[in-house]
Structures are given as C-alpha cells and as structure tokens.
Short mmCIF file of C-alpha atoms and ligand atoms in Angstrom, two decimals:
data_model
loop_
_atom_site.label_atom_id
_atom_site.label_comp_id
_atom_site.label_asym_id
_atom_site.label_seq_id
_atom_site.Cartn_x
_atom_site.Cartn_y
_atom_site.Cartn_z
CA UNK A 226 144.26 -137.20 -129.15
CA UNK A 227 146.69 -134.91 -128.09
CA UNK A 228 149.30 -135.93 -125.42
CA UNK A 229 152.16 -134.00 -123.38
CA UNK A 230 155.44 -134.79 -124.68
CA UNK A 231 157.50 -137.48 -123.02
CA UNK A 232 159.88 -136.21 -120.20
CA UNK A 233 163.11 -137.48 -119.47
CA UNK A 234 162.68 -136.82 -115.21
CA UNK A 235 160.22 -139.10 -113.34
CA UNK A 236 157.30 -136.67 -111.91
CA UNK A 237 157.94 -139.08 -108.74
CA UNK A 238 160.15 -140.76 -106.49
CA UNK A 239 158.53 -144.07 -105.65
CA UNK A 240 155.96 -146.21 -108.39
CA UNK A 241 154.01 -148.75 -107.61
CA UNK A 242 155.49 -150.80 -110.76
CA UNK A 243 158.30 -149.58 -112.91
CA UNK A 244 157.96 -151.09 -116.03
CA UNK A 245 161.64 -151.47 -118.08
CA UNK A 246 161.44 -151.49 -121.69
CA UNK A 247 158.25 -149.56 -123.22
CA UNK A 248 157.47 -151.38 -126.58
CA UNK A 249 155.18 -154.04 -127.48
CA UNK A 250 155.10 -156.02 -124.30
CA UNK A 251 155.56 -153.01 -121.76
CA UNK A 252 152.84 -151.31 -123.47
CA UNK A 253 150.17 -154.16 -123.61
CA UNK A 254 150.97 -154.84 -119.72
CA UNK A 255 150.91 -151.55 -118.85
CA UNK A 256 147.24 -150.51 -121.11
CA UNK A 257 146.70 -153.72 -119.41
CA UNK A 258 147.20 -152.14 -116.22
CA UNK A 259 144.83 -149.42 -116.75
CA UNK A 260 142.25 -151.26 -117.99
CA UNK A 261 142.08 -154.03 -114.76
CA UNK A 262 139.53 -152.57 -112.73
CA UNK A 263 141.00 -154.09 -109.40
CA UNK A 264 144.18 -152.35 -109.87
CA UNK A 265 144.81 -148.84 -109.02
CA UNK A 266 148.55 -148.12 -108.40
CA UNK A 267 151.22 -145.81 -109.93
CA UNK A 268 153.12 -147.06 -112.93
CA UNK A 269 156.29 -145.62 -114.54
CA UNK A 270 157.52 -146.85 -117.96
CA UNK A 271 161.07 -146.37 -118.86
CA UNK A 272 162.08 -146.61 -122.01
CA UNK A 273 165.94 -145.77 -123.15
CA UNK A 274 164.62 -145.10 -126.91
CA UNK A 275 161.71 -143.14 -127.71
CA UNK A 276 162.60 -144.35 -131.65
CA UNK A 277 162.61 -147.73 -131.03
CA UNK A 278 165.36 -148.14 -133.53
CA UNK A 279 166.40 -151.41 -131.66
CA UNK A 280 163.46 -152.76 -130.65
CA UNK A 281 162.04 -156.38 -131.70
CA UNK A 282 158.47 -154.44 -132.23
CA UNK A 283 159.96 -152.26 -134.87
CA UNK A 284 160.96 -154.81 -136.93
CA UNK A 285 158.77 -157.36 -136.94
CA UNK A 286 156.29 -159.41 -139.39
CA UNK A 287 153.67 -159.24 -137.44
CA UNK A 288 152.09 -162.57 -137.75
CA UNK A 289 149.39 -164.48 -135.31
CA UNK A 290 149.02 -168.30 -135.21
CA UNK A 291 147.43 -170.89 -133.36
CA UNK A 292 149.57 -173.53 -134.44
CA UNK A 293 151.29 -174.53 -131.55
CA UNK A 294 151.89 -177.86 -129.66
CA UNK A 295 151.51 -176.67 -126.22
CA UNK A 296 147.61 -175.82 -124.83
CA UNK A 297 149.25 -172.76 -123.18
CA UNK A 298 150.84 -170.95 -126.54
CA UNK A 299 147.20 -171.80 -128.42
CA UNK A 300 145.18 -170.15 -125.79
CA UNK A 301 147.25 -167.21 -125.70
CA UNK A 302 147.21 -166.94 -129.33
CA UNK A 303 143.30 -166.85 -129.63
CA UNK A 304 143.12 -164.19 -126.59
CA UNK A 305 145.40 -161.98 -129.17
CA UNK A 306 142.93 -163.15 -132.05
CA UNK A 307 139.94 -161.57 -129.62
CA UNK A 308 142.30 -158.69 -128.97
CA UNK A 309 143.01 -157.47 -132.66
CA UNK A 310 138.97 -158.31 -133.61
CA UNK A 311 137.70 -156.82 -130.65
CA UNK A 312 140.43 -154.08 -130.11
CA UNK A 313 138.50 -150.33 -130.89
CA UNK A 314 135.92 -151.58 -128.38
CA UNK A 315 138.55 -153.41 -125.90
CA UNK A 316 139.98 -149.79 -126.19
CA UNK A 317 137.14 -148.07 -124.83
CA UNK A 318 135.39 -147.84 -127.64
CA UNK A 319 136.73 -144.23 -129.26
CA UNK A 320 136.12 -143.99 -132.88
CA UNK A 321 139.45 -142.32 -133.16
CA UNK A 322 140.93 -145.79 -131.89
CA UNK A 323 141.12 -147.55 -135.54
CA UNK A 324 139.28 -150.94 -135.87
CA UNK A 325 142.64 -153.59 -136.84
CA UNK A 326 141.77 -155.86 -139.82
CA UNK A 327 143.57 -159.69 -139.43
CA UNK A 328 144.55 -161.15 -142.74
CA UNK A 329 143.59 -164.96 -142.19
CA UNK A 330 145.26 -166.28 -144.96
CA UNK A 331 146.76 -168.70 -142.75
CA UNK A 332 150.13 -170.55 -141.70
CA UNK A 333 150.91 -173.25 -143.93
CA UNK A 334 153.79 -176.04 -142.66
CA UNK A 335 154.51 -177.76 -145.74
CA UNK A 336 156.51 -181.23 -143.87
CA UNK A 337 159.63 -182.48 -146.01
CA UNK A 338 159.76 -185.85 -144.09
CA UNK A 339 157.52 -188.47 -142.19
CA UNK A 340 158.45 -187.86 -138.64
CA UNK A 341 157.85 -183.81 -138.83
CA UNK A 342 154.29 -184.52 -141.27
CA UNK A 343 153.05 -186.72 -138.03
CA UNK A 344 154.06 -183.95 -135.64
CA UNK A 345 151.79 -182.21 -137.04
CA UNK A 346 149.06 -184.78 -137.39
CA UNK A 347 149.39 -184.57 -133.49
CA UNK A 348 149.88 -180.51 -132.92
CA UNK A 349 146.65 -180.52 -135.66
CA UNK A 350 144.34 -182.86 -132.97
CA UNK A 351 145.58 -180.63 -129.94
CA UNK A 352 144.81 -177.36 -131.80
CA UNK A 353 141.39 -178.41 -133.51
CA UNK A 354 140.45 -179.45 -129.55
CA UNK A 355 140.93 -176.22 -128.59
CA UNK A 356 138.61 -174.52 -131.35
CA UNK A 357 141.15 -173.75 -133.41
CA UNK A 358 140.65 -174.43 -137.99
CA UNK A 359 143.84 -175.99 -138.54
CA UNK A 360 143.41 -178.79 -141.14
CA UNK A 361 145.61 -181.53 -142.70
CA UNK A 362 146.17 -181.63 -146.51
CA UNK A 363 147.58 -184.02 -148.84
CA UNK A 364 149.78 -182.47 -151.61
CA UNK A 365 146.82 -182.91 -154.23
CA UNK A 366 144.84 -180.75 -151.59
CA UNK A 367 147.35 -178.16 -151.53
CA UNK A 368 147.44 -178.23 -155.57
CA UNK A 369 144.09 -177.52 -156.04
CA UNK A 370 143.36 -175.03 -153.78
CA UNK A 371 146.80 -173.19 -154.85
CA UNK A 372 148.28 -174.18 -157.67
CA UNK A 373 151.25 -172.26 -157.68
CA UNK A 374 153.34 -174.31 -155.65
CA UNK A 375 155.65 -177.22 -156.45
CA UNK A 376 154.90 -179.94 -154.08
CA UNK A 377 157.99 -181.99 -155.00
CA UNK A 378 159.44 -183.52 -151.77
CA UNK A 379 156.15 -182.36 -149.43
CA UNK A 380 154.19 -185.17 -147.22
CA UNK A 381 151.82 -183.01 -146.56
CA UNK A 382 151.02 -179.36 -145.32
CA UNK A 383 149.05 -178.00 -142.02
CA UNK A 384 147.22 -174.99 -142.74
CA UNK A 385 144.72 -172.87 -140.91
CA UNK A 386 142.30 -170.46 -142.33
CA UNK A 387 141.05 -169.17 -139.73
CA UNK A 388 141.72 -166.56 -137.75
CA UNK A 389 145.63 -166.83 -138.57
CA UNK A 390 147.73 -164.61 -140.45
CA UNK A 391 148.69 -161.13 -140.38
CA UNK A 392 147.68 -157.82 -138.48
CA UNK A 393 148.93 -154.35 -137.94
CA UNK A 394 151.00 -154.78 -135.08
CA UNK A 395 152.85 -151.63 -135.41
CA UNK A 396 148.70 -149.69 -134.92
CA UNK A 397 148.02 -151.92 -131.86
CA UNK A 398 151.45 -150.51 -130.31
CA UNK A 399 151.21 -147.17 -131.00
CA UNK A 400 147.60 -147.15 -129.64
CA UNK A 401 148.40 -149.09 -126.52
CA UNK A 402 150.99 -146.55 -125.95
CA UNK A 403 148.82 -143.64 -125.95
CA UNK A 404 146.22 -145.06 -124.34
CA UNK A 405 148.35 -146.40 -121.60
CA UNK A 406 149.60 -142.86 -121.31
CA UNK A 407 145.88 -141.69 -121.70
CA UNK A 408 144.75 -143.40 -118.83
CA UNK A 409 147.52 -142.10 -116.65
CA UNK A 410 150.65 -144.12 -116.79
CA UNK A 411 153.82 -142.33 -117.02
CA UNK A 412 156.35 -143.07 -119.90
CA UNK A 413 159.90 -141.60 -119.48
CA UNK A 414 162.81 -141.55 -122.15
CA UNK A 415 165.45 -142.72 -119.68
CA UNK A 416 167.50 -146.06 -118.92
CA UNK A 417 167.42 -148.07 -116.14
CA UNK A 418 171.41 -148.69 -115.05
CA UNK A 419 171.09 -150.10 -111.92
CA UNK A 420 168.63 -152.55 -109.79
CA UNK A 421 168.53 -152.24 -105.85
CA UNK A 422 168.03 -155.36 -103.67
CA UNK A 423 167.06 -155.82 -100.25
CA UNK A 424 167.22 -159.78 -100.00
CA UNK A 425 164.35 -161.18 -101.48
CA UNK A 426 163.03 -157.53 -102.71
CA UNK A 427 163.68 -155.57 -105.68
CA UNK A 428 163.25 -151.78 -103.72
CA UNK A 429 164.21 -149.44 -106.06
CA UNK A 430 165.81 -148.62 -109.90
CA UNK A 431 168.12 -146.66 -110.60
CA UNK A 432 168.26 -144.24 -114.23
CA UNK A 433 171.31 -143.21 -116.03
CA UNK A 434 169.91 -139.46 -115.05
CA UNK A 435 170.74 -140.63 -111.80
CA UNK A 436 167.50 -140.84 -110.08
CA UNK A 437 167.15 -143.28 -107.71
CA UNK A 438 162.81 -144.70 -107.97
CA UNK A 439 161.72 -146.61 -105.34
CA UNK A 440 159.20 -149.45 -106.46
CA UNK A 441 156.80 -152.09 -105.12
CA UNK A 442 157.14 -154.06 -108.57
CA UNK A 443 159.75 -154.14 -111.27
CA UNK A 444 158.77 -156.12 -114.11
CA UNK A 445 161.62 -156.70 -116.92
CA UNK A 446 160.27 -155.93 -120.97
CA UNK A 447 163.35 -155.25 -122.52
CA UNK A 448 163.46 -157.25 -125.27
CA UNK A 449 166.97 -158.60 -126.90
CA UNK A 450 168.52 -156.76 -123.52
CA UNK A 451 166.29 -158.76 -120.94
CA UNK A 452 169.93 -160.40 -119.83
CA UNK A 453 171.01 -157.29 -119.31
CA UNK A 454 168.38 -156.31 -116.85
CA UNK A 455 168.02 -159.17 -114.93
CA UNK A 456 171.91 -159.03 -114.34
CA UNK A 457 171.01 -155.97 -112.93
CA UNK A 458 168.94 -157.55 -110.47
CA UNK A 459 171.39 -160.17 -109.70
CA UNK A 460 169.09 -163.08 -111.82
CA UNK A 461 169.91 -164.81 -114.95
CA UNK A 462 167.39 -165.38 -117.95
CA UNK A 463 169.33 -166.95 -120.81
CA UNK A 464 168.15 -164.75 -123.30
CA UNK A 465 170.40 -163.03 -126.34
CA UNK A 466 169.75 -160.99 -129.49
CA UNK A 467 169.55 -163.12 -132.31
CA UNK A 468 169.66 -161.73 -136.24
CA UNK A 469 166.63 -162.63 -138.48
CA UNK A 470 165.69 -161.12 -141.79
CA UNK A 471 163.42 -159.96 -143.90
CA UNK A 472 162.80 -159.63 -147.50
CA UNK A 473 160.30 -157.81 -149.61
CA UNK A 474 159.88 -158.86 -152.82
CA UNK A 475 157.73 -157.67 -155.92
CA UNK A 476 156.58 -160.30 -158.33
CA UNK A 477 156.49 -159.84 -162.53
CA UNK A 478 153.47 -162.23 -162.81
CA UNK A 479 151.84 -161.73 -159.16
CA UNK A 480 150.07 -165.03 -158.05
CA UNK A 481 146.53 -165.29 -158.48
CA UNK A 482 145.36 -165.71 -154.61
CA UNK A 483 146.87 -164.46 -151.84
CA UNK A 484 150.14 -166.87 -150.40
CA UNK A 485 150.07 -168.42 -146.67
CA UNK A 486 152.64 -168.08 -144.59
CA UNK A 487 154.00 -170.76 -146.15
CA UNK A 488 156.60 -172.42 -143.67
CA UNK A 489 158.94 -174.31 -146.17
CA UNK A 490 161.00 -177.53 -144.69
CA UNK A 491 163.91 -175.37 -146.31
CA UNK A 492 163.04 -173.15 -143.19
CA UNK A 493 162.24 -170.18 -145.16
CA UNK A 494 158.52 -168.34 -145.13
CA UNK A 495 157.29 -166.55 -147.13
CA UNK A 496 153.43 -164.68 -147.34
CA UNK A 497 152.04 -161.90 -149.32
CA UNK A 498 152.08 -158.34 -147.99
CA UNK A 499 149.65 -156.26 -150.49
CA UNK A 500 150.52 -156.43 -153.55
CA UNK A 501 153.96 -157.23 -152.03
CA UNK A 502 155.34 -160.83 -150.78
CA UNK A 503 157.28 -161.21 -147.51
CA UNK A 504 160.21 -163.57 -147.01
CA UNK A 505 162.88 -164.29 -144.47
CA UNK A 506 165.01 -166.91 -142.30
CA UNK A 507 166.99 -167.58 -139.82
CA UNK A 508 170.97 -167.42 -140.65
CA UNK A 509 172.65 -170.83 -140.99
CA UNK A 510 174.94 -169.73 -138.54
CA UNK A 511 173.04 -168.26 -135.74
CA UNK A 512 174.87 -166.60 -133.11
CA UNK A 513 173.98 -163.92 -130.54
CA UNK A 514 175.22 -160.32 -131.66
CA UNK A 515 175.67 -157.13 -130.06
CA UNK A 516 172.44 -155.36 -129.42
CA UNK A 517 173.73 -153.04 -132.16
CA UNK A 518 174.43 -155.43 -134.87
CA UNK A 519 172.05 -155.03 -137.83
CA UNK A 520 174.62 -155.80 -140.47
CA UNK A 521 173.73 -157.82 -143.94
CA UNK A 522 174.38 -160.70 -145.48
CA UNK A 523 174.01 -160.43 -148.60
CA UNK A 524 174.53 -164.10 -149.88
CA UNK A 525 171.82 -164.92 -147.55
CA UNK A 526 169.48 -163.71 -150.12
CA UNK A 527 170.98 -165.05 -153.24
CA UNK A 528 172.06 -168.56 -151.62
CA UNK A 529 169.44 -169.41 -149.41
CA UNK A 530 165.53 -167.90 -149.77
CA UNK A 531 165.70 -166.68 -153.39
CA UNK A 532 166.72 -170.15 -154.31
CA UNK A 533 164.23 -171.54 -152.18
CA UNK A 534 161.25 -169.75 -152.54
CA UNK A 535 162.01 -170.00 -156.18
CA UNK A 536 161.79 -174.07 -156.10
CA UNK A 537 158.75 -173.65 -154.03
CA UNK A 538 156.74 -170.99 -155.99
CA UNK A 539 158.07 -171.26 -159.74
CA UNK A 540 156.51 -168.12 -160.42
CA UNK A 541 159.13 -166.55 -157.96
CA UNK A 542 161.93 -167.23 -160.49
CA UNK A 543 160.92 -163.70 -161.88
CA UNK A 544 161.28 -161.46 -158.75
CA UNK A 545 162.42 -158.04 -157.78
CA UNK A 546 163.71 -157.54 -154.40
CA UNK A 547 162.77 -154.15 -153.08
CA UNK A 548 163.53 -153.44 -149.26
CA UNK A 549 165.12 -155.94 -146.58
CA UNK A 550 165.82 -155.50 -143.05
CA UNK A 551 167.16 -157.32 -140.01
CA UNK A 552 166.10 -157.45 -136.74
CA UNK A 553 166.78 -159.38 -133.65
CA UNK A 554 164.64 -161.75 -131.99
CA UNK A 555 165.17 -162.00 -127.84
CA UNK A 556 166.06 -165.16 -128.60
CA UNK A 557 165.61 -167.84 -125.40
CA UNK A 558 168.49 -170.64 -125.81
CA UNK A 559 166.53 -172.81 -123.58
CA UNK A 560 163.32 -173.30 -125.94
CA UNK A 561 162.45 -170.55 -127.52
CA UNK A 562 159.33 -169.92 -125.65
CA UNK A 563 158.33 -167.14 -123.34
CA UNK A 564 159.36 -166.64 -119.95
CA UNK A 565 156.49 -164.76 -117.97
CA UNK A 566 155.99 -164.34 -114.17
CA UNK A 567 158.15 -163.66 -110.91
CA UNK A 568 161.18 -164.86 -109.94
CA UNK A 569 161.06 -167.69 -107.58
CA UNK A 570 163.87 -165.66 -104.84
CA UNK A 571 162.76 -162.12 -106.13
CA UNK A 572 158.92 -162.10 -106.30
CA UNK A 573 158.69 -158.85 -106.92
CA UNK A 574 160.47 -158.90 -110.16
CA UNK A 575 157.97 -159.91 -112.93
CA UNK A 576 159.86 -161.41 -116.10
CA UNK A 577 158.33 -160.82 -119.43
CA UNK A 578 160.78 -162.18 -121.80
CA UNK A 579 162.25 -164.22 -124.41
CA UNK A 580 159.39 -164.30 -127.16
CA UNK A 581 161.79 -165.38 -129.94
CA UNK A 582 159.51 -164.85 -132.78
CA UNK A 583 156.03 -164.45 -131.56
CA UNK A 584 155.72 -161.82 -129.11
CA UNK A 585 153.68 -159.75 -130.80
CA UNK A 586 150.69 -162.42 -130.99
CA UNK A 587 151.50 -163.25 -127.31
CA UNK A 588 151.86 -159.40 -125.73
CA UNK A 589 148.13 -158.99 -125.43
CA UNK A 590 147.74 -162.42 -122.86
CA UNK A 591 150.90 -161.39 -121.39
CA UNK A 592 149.81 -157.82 -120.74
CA UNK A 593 147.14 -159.29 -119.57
CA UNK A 594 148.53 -161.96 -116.81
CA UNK A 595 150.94 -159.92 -116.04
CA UNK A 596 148.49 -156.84 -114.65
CA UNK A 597 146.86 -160.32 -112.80
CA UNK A 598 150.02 -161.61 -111.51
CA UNK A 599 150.72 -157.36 -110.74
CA UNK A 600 147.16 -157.03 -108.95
CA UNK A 601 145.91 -160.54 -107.42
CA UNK A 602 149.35 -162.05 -107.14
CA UNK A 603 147.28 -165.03 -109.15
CA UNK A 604 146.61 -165.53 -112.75
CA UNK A 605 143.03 -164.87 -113.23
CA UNK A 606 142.20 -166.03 -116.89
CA UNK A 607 145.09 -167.88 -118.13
CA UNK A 608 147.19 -169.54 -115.67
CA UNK A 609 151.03 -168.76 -117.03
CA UNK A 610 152.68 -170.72 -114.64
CA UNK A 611 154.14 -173.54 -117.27
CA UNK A 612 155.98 -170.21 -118.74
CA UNK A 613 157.28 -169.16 -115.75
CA UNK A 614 161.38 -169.12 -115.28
CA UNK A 615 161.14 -171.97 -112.82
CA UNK A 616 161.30 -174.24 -115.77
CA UNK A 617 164.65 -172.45 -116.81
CA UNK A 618 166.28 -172.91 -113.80
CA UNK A 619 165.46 -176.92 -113.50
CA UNK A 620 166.51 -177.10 -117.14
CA UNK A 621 163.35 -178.83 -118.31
CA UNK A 622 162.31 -177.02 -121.58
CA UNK A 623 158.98 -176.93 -123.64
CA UNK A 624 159.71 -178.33 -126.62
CA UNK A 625 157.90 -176.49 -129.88
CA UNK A 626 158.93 -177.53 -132.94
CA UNK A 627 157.04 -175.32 -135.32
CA UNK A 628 158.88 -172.41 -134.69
CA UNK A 629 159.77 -169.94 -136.87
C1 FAD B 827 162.24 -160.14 -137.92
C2 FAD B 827 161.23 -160.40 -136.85
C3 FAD B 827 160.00 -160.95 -137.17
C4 FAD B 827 159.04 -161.20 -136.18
N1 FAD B 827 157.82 -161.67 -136.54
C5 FAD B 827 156.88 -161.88 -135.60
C6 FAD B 827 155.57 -162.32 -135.95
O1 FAD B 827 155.27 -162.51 -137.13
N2 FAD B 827 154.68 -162.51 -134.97
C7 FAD B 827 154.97 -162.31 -133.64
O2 FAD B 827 154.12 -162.54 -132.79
N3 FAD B 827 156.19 -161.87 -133.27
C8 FAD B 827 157.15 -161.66 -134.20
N4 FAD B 827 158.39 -161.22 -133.85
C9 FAD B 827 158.68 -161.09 -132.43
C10 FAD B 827 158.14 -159.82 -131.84
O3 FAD B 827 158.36 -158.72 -132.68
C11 FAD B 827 158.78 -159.59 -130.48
O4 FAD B 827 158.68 -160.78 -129.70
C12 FAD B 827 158.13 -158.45 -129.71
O5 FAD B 827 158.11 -157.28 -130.49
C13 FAD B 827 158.88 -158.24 -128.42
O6 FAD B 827 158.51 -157.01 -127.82
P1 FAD B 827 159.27 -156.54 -126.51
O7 FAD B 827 158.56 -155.34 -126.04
O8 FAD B 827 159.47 -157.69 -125.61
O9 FAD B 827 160.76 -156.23 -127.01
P2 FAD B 827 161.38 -154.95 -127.82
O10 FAD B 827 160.44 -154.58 -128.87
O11 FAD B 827 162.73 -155.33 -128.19
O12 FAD B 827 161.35 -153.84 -126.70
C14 FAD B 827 162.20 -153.81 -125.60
C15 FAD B 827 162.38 -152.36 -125.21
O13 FAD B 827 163.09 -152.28 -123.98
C16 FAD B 827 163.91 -151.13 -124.03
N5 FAD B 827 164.96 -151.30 -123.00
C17 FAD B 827 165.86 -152.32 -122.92
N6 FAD B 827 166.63 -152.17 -121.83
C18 FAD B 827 166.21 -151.04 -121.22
C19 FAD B 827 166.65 -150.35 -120.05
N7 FAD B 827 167.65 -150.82 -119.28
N8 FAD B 827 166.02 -149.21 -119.71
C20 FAD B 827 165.01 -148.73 -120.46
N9 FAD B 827 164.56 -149.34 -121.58
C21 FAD B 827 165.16 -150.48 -121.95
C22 FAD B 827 164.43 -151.14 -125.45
O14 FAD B 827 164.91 -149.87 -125.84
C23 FAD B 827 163.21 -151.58 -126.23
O15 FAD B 827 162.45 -150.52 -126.73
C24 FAD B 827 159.34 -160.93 -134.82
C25 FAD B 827 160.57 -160.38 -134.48
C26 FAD B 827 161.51 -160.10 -135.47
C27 FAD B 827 162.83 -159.49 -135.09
#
C-alpha cells in the first residue's frame, strides 16, 4: 500500500480534532476515528518525530494482561485481546494487513509475602468474574508445571494462560498508522508550541512552523511530554518521563518450555522472546529525567536482575547478555494508571495519558472511547469515566498494585 509522503504544512487551516502526539495511542484513536461510522470530521495528527526515537511505543515490551484489580483496566485489556485476534478483519479485512499472533504464555506474580499472595487471591476472584483464566498455584504447582524455577521464599504465584502474554505491538502501530492515513486522516511532521484558549475552549494550536490551526477538539497523546502539552493549555496532568530497562539475554542451556512473564517479588520480569529471554526493572532510584535522557546504568544489570533472575531461574547463572535499551514510561505520580477523557473546565481537550507501563494493551479501548467521547460526547462501550482526570484533581487515586 503505497502512501504520499508525510508533509510538514497542514493542507488546512481549521480540523475538526487535532490530535498531538502520533504514536501508539494517537494512532489507535485516530484509525479509531475512521473506523466509527457516526463520525465524519477532519482530523490532523501532529507528530514532532516521524522516527519515534523518543517515543514510549518504540521501546516497549509489548505485553497484554488481564491481571488487574480494577473491573475497568480488565475490560480494557480483553477489548485489546479481541483487537490483536481479530485485528486483519477489524482492519477491513485486506490480506496485505498481517494477521498478529499473541503469545499466551502468561503473567506469572510469584508473591514473596502473605499480605501481597492474598492480594492476589482477591485480584484472581475479580478477574476470573470477568471471564478472564487467571489461576492460583501453590509452589508445588508451579514446580511441576515448570521446573526450572527456585521457589525458595514464594507463597504462591498467579498465572494466566490465557489470552495473556506477548504481541507485536510495533505491526499493530505501523498498520494503524497507515490505515489511519488510508482512510483519510492527515499526519504532519510538525510540533505543537502553543495552545489557544477562549475560556472554557481550546480554539486553535499553534506549530513551531508557525501555523496557527483552528480546532473543534484537541486531544493530548504525547506520551512522557503530556505535561508539557497540557501546560500549554493552561491544565496540569502530573505526568513525567520515567527510565525503565530492558535486557536481552541468550541462554547456554535454553529452558525447556517457554518462561511467563514471570513478575519476581525482587520486582524484576523476565519472559522469553524466541529463542531469546527478556528482562528488565525499574531503577531503585526512580526519578523523572529529561525527555532526552536514555543514559545506562550499568550496575543495574550486574547488581540487580542478573543476580535476581539468576536466584530465580538457576539455569540463568550461565547467560549472555546481548542488546539492552532504556526507555521512558509517561509515568503518572498519582497511580500509575491512565488518565482518559476531557477536562472538567476545558471539555474540548481530550486527555489520553499517563499509561506507565501498559499503554500498548490499553491504546486499542482508548482509541476506541476516545473516537466515542470525540463523536457522541458519551462513552458508548466502555464507560472511562473512573479514568478520567477528575480523580487527579480530588487526589483520590486507583490503587493497582500489580504493576510493573
Ligand atoms: C520499557 C517499556 C516497556 C513497556 N512495556 C509495555 C508492555 O509490555 N505492555 C504495554 O501495554 N505497555 C508497555 N509499555 C508502555 C507503552 O509502550 C506506552 O504506554 C505506549 O507506547 C504509550 O504510547 P503513547 O502514544 O501514549 O506515547 P509515545 O509512544 O511516547 O508517543 C507520544 C508521541 O507524542 C509526540 N509528541 C509529544 N509532544 C508533541 C508535540 N508537542 N507536538 C507533536 N508531537 C508531540 C512524541 O514525539 C511521541 O511520538 C512499556 C513502555 C516502556 C518504556
């Protein structure tokens, strides 16, 4: 499918709905645009980097999991479960549109001490309610199904097999990009600089080109820089870039079945990747950075996962490390959770923000409550509303304690 390249000048002066950041979650809620048959306005993407070499979606481990505590996070979970199975045809059906395969292998929580094994004897109840495999296992459980983990110091382990695990995120993006763009939505490299305010109204953007776009909606995707915009705009979203890394690893005696994302009370995961295994963390000390700061840490390698995915897989004593990379989560200081849907005073900017570590699973529902909140004013098929920022700005946060 051949498209025109991307220009730098919007074709016009006023959208219906400027759209500021173009990766994973502008993308999904702008396909998702397209694809809602009740809406048919103009839509302008801007995106400042065509590479992406910032972005959350570039760097990511592109996991999906219904274990969550809150009803809201599982549901929007399985809609990106339906997505990823049902995504050539959700698509339109084109057989150049590649059919995505998920990896179900599973999260596994492996709890270190009483109080965090019975929070998930509770999230397991809530998420088995909802349709959802997740199952409880002892320690002898977990040995005999895989036997390559030391279970010293483990309660007991949630795990779900179905459905969970890993897909190609970086296919679904590039394909919602150019089908977005397919159907007729206009991507531009460019940056938005400025945000223009008439009261209550968001009326127009401004680009570092110096056009001035007039706009009915403006609806904030930009990631680790969502801050940024909303300042822009005169709003506050408390959301910063934080580092997280990841580790690929090659194994001398590879393990005999594939490895869960296997959430160790150390904080580490770790899951295979082909013949590969995946690894990574959070730093100890875990402070926002400049959107530009990539920089290793070494020790973080040799002090913290290698020694602990070592003690949990003894095979992983003999290991090769082979690539690493860091990338930043848009990391939301108030809970980690999403924040999706209009501003209270500005209702006509749409904030679609703060994913932390599980955007990716999550941009398909938001893409697609977003075009709802965008066409109806009303979620249609999953109400957002408990992500919305009015819980930011009364302080009361949803509490998720399985994140990663
Ligand atoms: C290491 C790592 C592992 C992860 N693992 C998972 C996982 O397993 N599962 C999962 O679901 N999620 C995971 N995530 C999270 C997930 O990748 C993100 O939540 C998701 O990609 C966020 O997409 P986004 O479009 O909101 O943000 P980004 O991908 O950061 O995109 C924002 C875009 O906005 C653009 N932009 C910003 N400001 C402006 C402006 N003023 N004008 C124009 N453009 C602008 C930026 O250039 C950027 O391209 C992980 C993230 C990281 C870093």
């Amino acid at each position: 499918m051949a498209l025109p390249p991307i220009e730098n000048t919007p074709k016009q002066q006023r959208y219906d709905v400027v759209i500021i950041g173009g990766a994973m979650i502008g993308s999904s809620i702008a396909w998702h645009l397209t694809a809602n048959p009740d809406f048919d306005g103009s839509v302008l993407v801007v995106e400042r980097d065509p590479t992406y070499e910032f972005a959350s979606t570039t760097h990511t481990n592109s996991c999906i999991r219904q274990q969550f505590s809150m009803e809201l996070n599982i549901r929007i979970s399985q809609y990106g479960v339906h997505f990823i199975k049902n995504f050539r045809d959700l698509l339109g059906g084109d057989p150049e549109v590649p059919e995505i395969a998920l990896h179900d292998y599973g999260y596994l929580y492996l709890a270190g001490t009483q109080d965090f094994a019975d929070y998930l004897i509770e999230c397991q109840k809530l998420q088995s309610s909802l349709g959802a495999g997740t199952r409880i296992m002892t320690p002898d459980e977990i040995a005999a199904e895989y036997p390559f983990y030391n279970l010293d110091g483990v309660v007991l382990g949630s795990h779900n097999p179905i459905d969970e695990g890993y897909f190609d995120g970086h296919t679904i993006f590039d394909w919602l990009r150019r089908m977005a763009r397919r159907n007729g939505i206009e991507y531009v490299t460019n940056e938005v600089t400025s945000i223009q305010r008439d009261g209550g109204a968001i009326t127009s953007v401004t680009l570092k080109s110096g056009e001035v776009i007039a706009c009915g909606t403006a609806v904030n995707a930009s990631g680790p820089r969502a801050s940024v915009t909303a300042q822009m705009a005169g709003l506050d979203v408390p959301v910063e870039p934080r580092r997280r890394y990841t580790f690929i690893f090659d194994a001398e005696e590879p393990l005999e079945k594939d490895l869960p994302l296997t959430i160790d009370p150390t904080g580490v995961h770790m899951r295979s990747d082909g013949q590969y295994y995946l690894c990574g963390c959070p730093p100890d000390d875990d402070p926002a950075v400049a959107f530009d700061d990539f920089e290793a840490d070494h020790s973080i390698w040799e002090e913290k996962v290698w020694p602990a995915i070592a003690n949990r897989v003894p095979a992983f004593e003999r290991i090769k490390m082979t690539n690493y990379w860091i990338g930043h989560y848009a990391f939301n200081t108030l809970d980690q959770n999403a924040i999706v849907g209009p501003h209270p005073d500005v209702e006509n900017f749409i904030f679609a923000n703060g994913f932390s570590g599980h955007g990716l699973q999550q941009s398909p529902a938001v893409g697609r409550a977003v075009s709802e909140w965008i066409t109806h004013g009303a979620y249609q098929s999953l109400d957002f509303t408990p992500l919305g920022i009015e819980r930011i700005l009364e302080g009361r946060p949803i509490i998720e304690k399985a994140v990663i």
